[in-house]
Short mmCIF file of C-alpha atoms in Angstrom, two decimals:
data_model
loop_
_atom_site.label_atom_id
_atom_site.label_comp_id
_atom_site.label_asym_id
_atom_site.label_seq_id
_atom_site.Cartn_x
_atom_site.Cartn_y
_atom_site.Cartn_z
CA MET A 1 -27.40 112.05 62.98
CA VAL A 2 -24.60 109.95 61.48
CA GLU A 3 -26.01 110.53 57.99
CA VAL A 4 -25.98 114.33 58.51
CA ILE A 5 -22.33 114.25 59.64
CA ARG A 6 -21.45 112.02 56.68
CA GLN A 7 -23.11 114.45 54.25
CA ILE A 8 -21.31 117.45 55.80
CA ALA A 9 -17.97 115.63 55.42
CA LEU A 10 -18.70 114.75 51.78
CA ASP A 11 -19.68 118.35 51.00
CA ALA A 12 -16.43 119.60 52.57
CA LEU A 13 -14.39 117.16 50.45
CA ASP A 14 -16.20 118.30 47.28
CA ARG A 15 -15.35 121.94 48.03
CA GLU A 16 -11.70 121.06 48.65
CA SER A 17 -11.34 119.24 45.34
CA LEU A 18 -12.41 122.21 43.19
CA SER A 19 -9.74 123.58 40.90
CA ASP A 20 -8.40 127.10 41.19
CA TYR A 21 -7.76 129.19 38.08
CA VAL A 22 -4.57 131.22 37.88
CA VAL A 23 -2.90 133.38 35.25
CA GLY A 24 0.68 132.71 34.25
CA PHE A 25 3.33 134.21 32.02
CA VAL A 26 5.42 132.06 29.65
CA THR A 27 9.02 132.84 30.55
CA SER A 28 10.52 130.26 28.20
CA ALA A 29 9.08 128.26 25.30
CA GLU A 30 11.88 125.67 25.15
CA PRO A 31 12.08 124.24 27.72
CA LEU A 32 8.59 125.35 28.70
CA THR A 33 8.43 127.36 31.94
CA ILE A 34 5.51 129.42 33.19
CA GLN A 35 5.66 131.97 36.01
CA ILE A 36 2.40 132.12 37.95
CA GLU A 37 1.37 135.64 38.95
CA ASN A 38 2.42 136.04 42.59
CA GLY A 39 3.49 132.41 42.67
CA PRO A 40 6.10 129.83 41.69
CA THR A 41 7.69 129.15 38.31
CA LEU A 42 6.42 125.90 36.83
CA THR A 43 8.43 123.60 34.58
CA ALA A 44 7.02 121.13 32.03
CA ARG A 45 7.00 118.44 34.73
CA PHE A 46 4.10 120.20 36.48
CA LEU A 47 2.16 121.19 33.35
CA ILE A 48 -0.55 119.45 31.35
CA LEU A 49 -1.12 121.14 27.98
CA SER A 50 -4.51 121.39 26.26
CA GLU A 51 -4.89 121.18 22.48
CA GLN A 52 -5.37 124.97 22.41
CA VAL A 53 -1.70 125.54 23.28
CA THR A 54 0.04 122.74 21.37
CA GLU A 55 1.02 122.22 17.76
CA GLN A 56 -1.53 120.09 15.94
CA GLU A 57 -1.22 118.15 12.70
CA GLU A 58 -4.34 117.45 10.69
CA THR A 59 -4.72 115.33 7.59
CA GLY A 60 -7.77 114.79 5.48
CA LYS A 61 -9.28 115.26 2.10
CA ILE A 62 -11.10 118.15 0.55
CA ARG A 63 -13.49 118.27 -2.35
CA THR A 64 -13.05 120.96 -4.98
CA TRP A 65 -15.16 121.68 -8.00
CA THR A 66 -14.54 123.60 -11.17
CA GLU A 67 -16.65 123.89 -14.30
CA THR A 68 -13.91 122.41 -16.45
CA GLU A 69 -12.84 119.54 -14.18
CA GLY A 70 -15.97 118.87 -12.13
CA ASP A 71 -15.59 117.24 -8.71
CA ARG A 72 -12.11 116.38 -7.52
CA TRP A 73 -10.87 115.10 -4.16
CA SER A 74 -7.46 116.17 -2.91
CA PHE A 75 -5.60 115.08 0.19
CA TYR A 76 -4.07 117.66 2.49
CA ARG A 77 -1.79 117.86 5.51
CA MET A 78 -2.00 120.94 7.70
CA ILE A 79 0.10 121.85 10.74
CA ARG A 80 -1.39 124.34 13.16
CA GLU A 81 1.46 126.02 14.98
CA LYS A 82 -0.21 126.94 18.24
CA GLY A 83 2.66 126.15 20.59
CA LEU A 84 3.26 128.58 23.43
CA GLN A 85 5.73 131.40 22.89
CA GLU A 86 7.78 133.39 25.35
CA GLY A 87 5.88 136.46 26.56
CA GLU A 88 2.36 135.04 26.27
CA ARG A 89 -0.07 135.08 29.19
CA VAL A 90 -2.00 131.88 29.83
CA ILE A 91 -4.79 130.70 32.09
CA LEU A 92 -4.16 127.57 34.13
CA ALA A 93 -6.38 125.32 36.24
CA LYS A 94 -4.70 124.06 39.41
CA ALA A 95 -5.47 120.45 40.23
CA ALA A 96 -6.44 119.52 43.77
CA GLY A 97 -3.28 119.43 45.86
CA GLY A 98 -1.54 121.95 43.60
CA GLN A 99 0.96 119.49 42.08
CA GLN A 100 -0.28 119.73 38.49
CA TYR A 101 -1.55 122.66 36.42
CA MET A 102 -3.44 122.37 33.15
CA VAL A 103 -2.69 125.13 30.66
CA LEU A 104 -6.14 125.82 29.25
CA ASP A 105 -5.59 128.66 26.78
CA ARG A 106 -3.96 131.98 26.10
CA VAL A 107 -5.30 135.11 27.76
CA LYS A 108 -6.52 137.61 25.15
CA GLY A 109 -4.02 140.40 24.81
CA GLY A 110 -1.48 138.21 26.55
CA GLY A 111 1.42 138.85 24.21
CA VAL A 112 4.39 141.11 24.89
#
């Protein structure tokens, strides 16, 4: 009997710890603030940003080939400007307890 009660309690805790997904609207890019639909406005303090919504710098090398020069390796540096902009809609995952939200990605058609 104790084992059954223990399992019921563990199952209840697992259900409580699941994240909720919400949609938000970027009201300001700098400083970053996001208004949750039918909810509070979140500041950067409460947000965790995924790579999909942040500027990324990539460096590497690329191989090119031409008939006159043959193989040649060149180094490159690329900056992907994917930072959030005012007016975009985003999808967020709410952490258990609701203190932190992870900005997962933009919502398609989310611009102004």
